Short mmCIF file of C-alpha atoms in Angstrom, two decimals:
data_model
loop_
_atom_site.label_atom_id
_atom_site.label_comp_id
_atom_site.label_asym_id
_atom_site.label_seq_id
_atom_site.Cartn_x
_atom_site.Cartn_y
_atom_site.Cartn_z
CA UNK A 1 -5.13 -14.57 1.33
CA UNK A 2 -3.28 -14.69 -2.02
CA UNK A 3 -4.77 -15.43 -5.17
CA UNK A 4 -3.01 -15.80 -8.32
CA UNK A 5 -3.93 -15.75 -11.79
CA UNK A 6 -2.00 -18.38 -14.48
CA UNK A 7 -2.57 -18.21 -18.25
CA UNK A 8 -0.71 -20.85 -20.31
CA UNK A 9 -0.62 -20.77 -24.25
CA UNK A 10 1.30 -20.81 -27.53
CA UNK A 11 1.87 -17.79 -29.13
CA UNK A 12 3.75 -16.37 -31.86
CA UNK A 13 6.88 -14.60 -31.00
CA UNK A 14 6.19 -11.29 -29.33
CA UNK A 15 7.59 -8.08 -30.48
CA UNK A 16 6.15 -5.29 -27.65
CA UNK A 17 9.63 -4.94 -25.56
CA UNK A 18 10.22 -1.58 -27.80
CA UNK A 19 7.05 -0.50 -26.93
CA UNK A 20 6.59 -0.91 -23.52
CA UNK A 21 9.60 0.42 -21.51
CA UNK A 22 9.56 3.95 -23.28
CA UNK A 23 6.03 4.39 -21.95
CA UNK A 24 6.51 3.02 -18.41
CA UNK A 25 9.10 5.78 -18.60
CA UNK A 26 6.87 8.48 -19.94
CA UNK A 27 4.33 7.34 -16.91
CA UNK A 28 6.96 7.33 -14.05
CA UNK A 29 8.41 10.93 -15.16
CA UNK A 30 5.22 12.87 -14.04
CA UNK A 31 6.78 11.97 -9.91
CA UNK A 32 10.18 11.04 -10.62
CA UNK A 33 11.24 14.55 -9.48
CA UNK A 34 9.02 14.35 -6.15
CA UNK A 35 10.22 10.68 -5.48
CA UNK A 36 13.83 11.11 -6.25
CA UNK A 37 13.79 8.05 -8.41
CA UNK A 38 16.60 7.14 -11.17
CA UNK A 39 14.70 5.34 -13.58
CA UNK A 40 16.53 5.96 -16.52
CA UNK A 41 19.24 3.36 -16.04
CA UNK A 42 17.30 0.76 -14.45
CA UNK A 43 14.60 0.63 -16.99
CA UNK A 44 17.22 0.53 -19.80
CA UNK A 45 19.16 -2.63 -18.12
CA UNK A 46 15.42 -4.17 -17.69
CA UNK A 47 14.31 -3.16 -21.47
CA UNK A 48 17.85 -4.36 -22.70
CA UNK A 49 17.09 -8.51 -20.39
CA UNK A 50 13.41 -7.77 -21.88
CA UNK A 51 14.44 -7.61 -25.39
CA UNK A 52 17.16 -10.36 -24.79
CA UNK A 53 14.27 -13.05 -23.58
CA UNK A 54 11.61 -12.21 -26.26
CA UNK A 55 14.33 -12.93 -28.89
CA UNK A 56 13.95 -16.85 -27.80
CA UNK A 57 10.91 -18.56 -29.51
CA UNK A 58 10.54 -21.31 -26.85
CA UNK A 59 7.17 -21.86 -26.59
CA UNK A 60 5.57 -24.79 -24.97
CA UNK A 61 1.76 -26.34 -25.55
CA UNK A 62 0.26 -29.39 -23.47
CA UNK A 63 1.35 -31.29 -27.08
CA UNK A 64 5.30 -30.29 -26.42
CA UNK A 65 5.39 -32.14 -23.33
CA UNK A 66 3.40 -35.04 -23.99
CA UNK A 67 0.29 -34.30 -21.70
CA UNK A 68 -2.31 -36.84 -21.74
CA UNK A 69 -6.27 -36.16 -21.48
CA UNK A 70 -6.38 -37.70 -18.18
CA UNK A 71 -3.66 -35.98 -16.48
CA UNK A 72 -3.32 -35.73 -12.45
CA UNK A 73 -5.62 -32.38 -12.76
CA UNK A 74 -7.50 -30.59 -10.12
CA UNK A 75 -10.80 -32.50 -11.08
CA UNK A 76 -11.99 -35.21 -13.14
CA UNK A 77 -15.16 -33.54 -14.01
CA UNK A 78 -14.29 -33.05 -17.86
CA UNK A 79 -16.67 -29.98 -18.05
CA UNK A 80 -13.74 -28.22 -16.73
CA UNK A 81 -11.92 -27.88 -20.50
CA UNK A 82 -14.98 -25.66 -21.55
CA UNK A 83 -14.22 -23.06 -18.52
CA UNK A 84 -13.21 -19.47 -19.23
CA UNK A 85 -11.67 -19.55 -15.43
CA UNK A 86 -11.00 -22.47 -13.10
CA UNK A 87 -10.91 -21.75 -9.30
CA UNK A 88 -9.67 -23.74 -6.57
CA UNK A 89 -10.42 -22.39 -2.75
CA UNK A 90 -8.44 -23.37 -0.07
CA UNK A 91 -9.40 -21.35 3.37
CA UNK A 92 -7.49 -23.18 5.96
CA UNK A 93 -9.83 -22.79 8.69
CA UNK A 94 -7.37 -24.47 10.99
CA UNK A 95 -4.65 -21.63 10.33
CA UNK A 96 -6.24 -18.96 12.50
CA UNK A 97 -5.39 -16.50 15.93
CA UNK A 98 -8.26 -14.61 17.17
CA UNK A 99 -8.43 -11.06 16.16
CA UNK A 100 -5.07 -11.68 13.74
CA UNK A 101 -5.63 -9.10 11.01
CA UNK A 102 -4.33 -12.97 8.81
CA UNK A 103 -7.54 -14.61 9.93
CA UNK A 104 -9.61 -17.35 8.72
CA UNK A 105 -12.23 -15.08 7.69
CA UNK A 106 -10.91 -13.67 4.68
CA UNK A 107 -11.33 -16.48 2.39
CA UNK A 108 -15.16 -17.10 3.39
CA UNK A 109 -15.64 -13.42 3.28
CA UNK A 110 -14.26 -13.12 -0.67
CA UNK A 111 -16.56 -16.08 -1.46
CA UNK A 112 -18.96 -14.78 -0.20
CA UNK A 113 -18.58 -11.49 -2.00
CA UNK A 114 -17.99 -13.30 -5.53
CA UNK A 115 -21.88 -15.14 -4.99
CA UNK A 116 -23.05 -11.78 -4.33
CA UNK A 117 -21.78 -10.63 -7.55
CA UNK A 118 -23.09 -13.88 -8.92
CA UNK A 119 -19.23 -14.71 -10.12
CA UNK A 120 -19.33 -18.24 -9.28
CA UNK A 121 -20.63 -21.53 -11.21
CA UNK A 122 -24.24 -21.25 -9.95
CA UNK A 123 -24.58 -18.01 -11.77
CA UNK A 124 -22.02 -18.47 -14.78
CA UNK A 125 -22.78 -21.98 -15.55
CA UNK A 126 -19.93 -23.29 -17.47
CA UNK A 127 -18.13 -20.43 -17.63
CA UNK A 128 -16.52 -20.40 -14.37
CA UNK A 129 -15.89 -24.13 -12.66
CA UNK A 130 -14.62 -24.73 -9.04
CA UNK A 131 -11.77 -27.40 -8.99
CA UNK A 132 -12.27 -29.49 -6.10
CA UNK A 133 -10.67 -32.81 -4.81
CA UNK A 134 -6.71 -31.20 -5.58
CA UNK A 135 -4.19 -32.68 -3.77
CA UNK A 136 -1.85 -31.00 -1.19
CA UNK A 137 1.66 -29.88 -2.87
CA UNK A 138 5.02 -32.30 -2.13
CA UNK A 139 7.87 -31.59 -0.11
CA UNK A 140 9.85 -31.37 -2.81
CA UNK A 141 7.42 -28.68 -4.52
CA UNK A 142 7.83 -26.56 -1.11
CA UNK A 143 11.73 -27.20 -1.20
CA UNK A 144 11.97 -25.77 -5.37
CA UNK A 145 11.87 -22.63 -3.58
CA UNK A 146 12.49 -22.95 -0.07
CA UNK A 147 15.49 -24.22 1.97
CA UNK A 148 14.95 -28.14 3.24
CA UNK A 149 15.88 -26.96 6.85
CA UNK A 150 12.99 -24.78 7.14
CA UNK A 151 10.81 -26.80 5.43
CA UNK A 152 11.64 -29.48 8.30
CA UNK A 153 11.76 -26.82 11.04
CA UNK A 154 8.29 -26.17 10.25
CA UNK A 155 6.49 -29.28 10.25
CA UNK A 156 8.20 -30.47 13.63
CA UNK A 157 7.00 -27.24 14.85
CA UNK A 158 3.86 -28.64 14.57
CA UNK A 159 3.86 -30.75 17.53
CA UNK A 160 4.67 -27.58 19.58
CA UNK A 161 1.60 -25.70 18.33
CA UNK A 162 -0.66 -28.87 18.95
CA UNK A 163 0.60 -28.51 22.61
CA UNK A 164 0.43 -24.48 22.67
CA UNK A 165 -2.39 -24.10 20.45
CA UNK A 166 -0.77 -20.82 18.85
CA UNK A 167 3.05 -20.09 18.14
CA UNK A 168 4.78 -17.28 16.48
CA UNK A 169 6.91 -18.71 13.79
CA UNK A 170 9.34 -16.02 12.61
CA UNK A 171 10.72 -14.66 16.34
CA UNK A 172 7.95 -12.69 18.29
CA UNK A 173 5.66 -12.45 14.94
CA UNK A 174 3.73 -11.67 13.26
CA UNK A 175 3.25 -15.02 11.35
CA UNK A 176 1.93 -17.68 13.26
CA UNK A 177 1.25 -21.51 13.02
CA UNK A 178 -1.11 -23.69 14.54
CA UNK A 179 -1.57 -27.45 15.06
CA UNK A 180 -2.74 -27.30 11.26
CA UNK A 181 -0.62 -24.52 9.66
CA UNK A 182 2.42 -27.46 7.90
CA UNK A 183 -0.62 -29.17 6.17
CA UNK A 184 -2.67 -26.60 5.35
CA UNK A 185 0.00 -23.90 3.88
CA UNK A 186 0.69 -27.55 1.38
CA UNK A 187 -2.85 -27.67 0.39
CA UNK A 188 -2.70 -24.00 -0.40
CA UNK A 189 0.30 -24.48 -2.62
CA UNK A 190 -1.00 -27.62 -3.91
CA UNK A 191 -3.96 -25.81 -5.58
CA UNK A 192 -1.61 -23.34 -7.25
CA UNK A 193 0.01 -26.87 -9.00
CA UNK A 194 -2.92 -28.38 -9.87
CA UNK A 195 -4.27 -25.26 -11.70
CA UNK A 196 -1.38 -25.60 -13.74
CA UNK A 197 -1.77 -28.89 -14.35
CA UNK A 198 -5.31 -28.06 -15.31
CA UNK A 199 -5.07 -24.99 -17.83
CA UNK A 200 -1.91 -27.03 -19.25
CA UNK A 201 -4.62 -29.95 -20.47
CA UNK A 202 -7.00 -27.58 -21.08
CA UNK A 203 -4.78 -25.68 -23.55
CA UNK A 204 -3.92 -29.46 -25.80
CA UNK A 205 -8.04 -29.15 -26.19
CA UNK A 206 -8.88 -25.60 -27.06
CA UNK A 207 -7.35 -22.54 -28.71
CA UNK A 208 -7.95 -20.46 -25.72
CA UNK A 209 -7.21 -22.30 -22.42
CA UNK A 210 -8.91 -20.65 -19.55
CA UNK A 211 -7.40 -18.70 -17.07
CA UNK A 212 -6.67 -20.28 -13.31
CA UNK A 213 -7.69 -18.39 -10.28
CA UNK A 214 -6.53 -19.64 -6.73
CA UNK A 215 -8.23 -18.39 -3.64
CA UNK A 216 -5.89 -19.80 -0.68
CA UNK A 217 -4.04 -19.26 2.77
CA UNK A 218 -1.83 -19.29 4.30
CA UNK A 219 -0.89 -16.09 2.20
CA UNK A 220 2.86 -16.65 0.41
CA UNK A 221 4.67 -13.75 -1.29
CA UNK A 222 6.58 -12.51 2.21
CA UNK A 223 7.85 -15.58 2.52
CA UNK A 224 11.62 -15.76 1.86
CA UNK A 225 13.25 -19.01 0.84
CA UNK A 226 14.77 -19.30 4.15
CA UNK A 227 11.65 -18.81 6.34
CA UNK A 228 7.94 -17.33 6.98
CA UNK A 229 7.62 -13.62 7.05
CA UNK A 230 5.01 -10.70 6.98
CA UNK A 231 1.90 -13.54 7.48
CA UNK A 232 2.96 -15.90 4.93
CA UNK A 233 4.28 -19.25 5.18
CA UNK A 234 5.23 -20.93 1.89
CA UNK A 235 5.82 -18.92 -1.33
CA UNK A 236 2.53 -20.56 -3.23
CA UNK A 237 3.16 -18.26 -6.68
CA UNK A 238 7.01 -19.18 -6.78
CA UNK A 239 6.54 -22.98 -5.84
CA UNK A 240 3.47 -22.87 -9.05
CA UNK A 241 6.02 -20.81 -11.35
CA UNK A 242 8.54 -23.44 -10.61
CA UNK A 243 6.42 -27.00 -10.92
CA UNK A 244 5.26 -24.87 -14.39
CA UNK A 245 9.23 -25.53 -15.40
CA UNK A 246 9.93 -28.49 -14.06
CA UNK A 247 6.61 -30.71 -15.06
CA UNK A 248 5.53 -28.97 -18.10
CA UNK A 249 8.88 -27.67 -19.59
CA UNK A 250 7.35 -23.91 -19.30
CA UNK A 251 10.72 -22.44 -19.24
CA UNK A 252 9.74 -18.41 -19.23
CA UNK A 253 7.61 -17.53 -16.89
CA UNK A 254 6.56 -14.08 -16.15
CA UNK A 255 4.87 -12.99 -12.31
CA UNK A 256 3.30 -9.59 -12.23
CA UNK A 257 2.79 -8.55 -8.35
CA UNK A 258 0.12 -5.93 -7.31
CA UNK A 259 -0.40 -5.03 -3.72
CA UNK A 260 0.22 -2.42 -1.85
CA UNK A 261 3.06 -4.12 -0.20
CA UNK A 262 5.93 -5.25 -2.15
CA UNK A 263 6.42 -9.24 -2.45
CA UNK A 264 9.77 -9.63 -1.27
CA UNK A 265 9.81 -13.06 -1.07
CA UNK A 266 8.89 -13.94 -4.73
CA UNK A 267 11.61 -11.58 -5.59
CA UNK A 268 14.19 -12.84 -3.86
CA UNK A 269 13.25 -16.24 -4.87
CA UNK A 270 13.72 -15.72 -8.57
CA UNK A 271 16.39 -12.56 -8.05
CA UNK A 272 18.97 -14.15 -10.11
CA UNK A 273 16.77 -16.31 -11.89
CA UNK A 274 17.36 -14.84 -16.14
CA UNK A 275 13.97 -17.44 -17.03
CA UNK A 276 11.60 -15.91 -14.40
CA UNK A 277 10.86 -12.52 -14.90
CA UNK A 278 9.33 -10.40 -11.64
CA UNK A 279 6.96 -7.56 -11.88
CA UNK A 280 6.20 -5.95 -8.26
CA UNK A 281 3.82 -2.86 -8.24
CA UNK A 282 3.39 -1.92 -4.39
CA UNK A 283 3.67 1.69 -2.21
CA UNK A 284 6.97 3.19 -1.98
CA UNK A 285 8.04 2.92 1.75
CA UNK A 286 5.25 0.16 3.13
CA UNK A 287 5.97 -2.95 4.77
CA UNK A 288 8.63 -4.78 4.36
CA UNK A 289 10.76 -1.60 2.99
CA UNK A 290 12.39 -3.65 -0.23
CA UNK A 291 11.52 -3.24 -4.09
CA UNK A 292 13.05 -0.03 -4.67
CA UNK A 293 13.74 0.77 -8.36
CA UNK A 294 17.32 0.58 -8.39
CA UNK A 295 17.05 -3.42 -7.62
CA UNK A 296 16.48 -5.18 -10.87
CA UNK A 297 18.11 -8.37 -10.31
CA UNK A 298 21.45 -10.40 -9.93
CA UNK A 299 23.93 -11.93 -12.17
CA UNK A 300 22.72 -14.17 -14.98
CA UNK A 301 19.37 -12.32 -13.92
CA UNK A 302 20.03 -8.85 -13.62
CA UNK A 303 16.72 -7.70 -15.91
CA UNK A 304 14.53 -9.58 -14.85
CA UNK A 305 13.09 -7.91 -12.09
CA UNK A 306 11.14 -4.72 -12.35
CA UNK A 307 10.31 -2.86 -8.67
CA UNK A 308 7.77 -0.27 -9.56
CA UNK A 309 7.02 1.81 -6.52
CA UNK A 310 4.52 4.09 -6.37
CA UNK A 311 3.50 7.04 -4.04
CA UNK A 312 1.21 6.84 -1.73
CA UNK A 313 -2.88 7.79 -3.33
CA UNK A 314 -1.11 6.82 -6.36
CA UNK A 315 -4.09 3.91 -7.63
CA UNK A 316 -5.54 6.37 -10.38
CA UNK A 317 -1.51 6.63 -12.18
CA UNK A 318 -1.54 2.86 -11.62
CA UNK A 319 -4.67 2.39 -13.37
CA UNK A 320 -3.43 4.56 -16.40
CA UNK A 321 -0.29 2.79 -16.61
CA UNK A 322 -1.95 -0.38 -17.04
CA UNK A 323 -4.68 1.00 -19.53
CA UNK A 324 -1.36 2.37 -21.24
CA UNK A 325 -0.33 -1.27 -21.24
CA UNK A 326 -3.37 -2.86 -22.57
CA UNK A 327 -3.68 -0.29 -25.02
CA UNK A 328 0.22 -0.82 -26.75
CA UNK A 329 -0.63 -4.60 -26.40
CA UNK A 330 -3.83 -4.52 -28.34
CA UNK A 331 -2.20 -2.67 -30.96
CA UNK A 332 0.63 -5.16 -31.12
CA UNK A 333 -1.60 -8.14 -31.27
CA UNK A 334 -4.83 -7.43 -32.40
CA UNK A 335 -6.19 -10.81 -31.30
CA UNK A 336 -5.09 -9.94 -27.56
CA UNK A 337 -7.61 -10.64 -24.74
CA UNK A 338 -8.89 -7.80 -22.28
CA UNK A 339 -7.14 -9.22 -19.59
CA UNK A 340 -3.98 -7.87 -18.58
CA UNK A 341 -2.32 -11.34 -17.77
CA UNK A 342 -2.73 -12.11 -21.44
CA UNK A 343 -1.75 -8.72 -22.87
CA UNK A 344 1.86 -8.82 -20.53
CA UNK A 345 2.45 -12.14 -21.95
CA UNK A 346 2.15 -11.36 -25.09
CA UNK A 347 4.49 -8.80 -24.28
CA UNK A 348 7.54 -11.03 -22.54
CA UNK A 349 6.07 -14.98 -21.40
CA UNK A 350 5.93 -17.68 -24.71
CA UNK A 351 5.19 -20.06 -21.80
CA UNK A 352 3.11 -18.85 -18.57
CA UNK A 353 2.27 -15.50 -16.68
CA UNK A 354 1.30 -15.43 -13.33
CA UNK A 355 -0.14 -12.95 -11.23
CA UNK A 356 -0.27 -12.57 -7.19
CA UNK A 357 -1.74 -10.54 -4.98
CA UNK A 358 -2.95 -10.35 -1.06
CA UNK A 359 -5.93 -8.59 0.46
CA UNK A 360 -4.82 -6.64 3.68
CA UNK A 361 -8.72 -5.34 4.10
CA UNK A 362 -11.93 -7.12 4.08
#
């Protein structure tokens, strides 16, 4: 399952990139020794691409690009503008292998841990809205990140899996496809678009556009432009970061990454992208063995990637580095939110911030 959190909004020019790199230094130090990391370098040619992107003031509201009220967005149910978070759940029931650890009980299982906690519409009213009726994301969506050949590969696979009911997709696994996998890993994308389609008209209505919370598998950030990998089929955060650009003219678009894996598809995706800057928090050594410090991105953008591995039993530094984080934010912008989507963009992202994630236990 990956869910991903999208918060779109004007702003006044940042000015936290002095802040923020000093102190994600003064956190790392404390197991730099132990770790045998080199941060010193790396952060500095990060800090110096951070600095370089907050000195642009593009910004971009729904006004900028001409959005109209009744925009193709996730529902037509106009209660949605007044939401503080819109959802869309896609569980692709059809995607599934017996006793797969990447099963089609993970989605059910999360919903049915957010009615426990009375998180969802029938206990928050207006506050939180479920956008239903979304349509599945295009082929040309899919191929703004990944190559056409695989894209095609994939969905003549289908007929193969229809015949053999299960089929490993990347050599002898793990990812697998069934008879429903093509279809459903497009709906899954496709509700990653239309949330941006939805918090971009929501934000031409209200001074504080809700955030957008997708709940969806086929899982995406293993999967490498060229093919599946580690679970995940299509990359649904990169192909949302992109339609962002291309439909709404969102040009800067941060991606913050937390899971104890590092997503090395979204990173290679955007590796030597300058526009899209990649955040990846994950444990040093896990699967799939990438997102070590030194790699901060190629070419035009080298600095705009930021691998932050951490050591194993490491949660409680992670959890101070982010209160660090919120803390220098608030101060910099007094108005900022308590979410840390909002207080990073404030940070780096004019445009859009984005935030994935995967649940390996349920």
């Amino acid at each position: 399952m990956t869910a991903r959190l999208m918060d779109l909004r004007t702003l006044p020019s940042p000015v936290l990139a002095g802040h923020i790199f000093p102190g994600v230094r003064q956190q790392y130090y404390k197991f730099k020794s132990s770790c045998g990391f080199k941060l010193q370098n790396n952060l500095t040619t990060v800090g110096r691409r951070f600095c370089q992107c907050m000195n642009s003031n593009v910004r971009c509201s729904a006004e900028d690009v001409g959005l109209e009220k009744d925009s193709n967005v996730a529902s037509s149910d106009i209660s949605f503008y007044d939401a503080r978070v819109l959802y869309c759940v896609s569980p692709a029931m059809g995607h599934n292998k017996e006793s797969h650890p990447e099963s089609n009980k993970r989605v059910p299982a999360i919903v049915d841990a957010l009615e426990r906690l009375e998180l969802t519409p029938k206990y928050r009213s207006s506050a939180v809205f479920e956008a239903q009726n979304f349509q599945p994301a295009s082929i040309d969506d899919i191929a703004s990140v990944h190559a056409r050949a695989y894209v095609a590969g994939l969905e003549k696979a289908m007929s193969r899996a229809s015949d053999e009911g299960v089929i490993f997709i990347d050599g002898s696994g793990p990812t697998y496809a069934t008879e429903t996998t093509f279809q459903e890993s497009l709906m899954a994308a496709g509700a990653g678009i239309s949330l941006v389609d939805s918090v971009v008209a929501a934000s031409r209505l209200r001074p504080d556009p809700p955030i957008g919370f997708a709940l969806i598998r086929p899982p995406g950030h293993h999967a490498i432009p060229e093919g599946p990998m580690g679970f995940c089929v299509f990359g649904n955060i990169a192909v949302a970061a992109r339609y962002a650009q291309r439909a709404h003219g969102l040009k800067r678009v941060l991606i913050i990454d937390f899971d104890v894996h590092h997503g090395n598809g979204t990173c290679d995706a955007f590796y030597d992208d300058p526009d899209i800057f990649f955040i990846s928090t994950h444990q040093d050594g896990s699967y799939p063995g990438t997102g070590k410090i030194g790699q901060v991105g190629r070419g035009s953008g080298e600095g705009t990637t930021l691998n932050l591995p951490l050591p194993g039993g490491s949660v409680m530094m992670l959890m101070r580095w982010t209160h660090w984080l919120v803390c220098n934010s608030q101060r910099a912008h007094t108005t900022c939110s308590h979410q840390i989507s909002n207080n990073l963009q404030r940070s780096y992202v004019e445009d859009a911030v984005c935030s994935s994630w995967k649940v390996d236990i349920i």
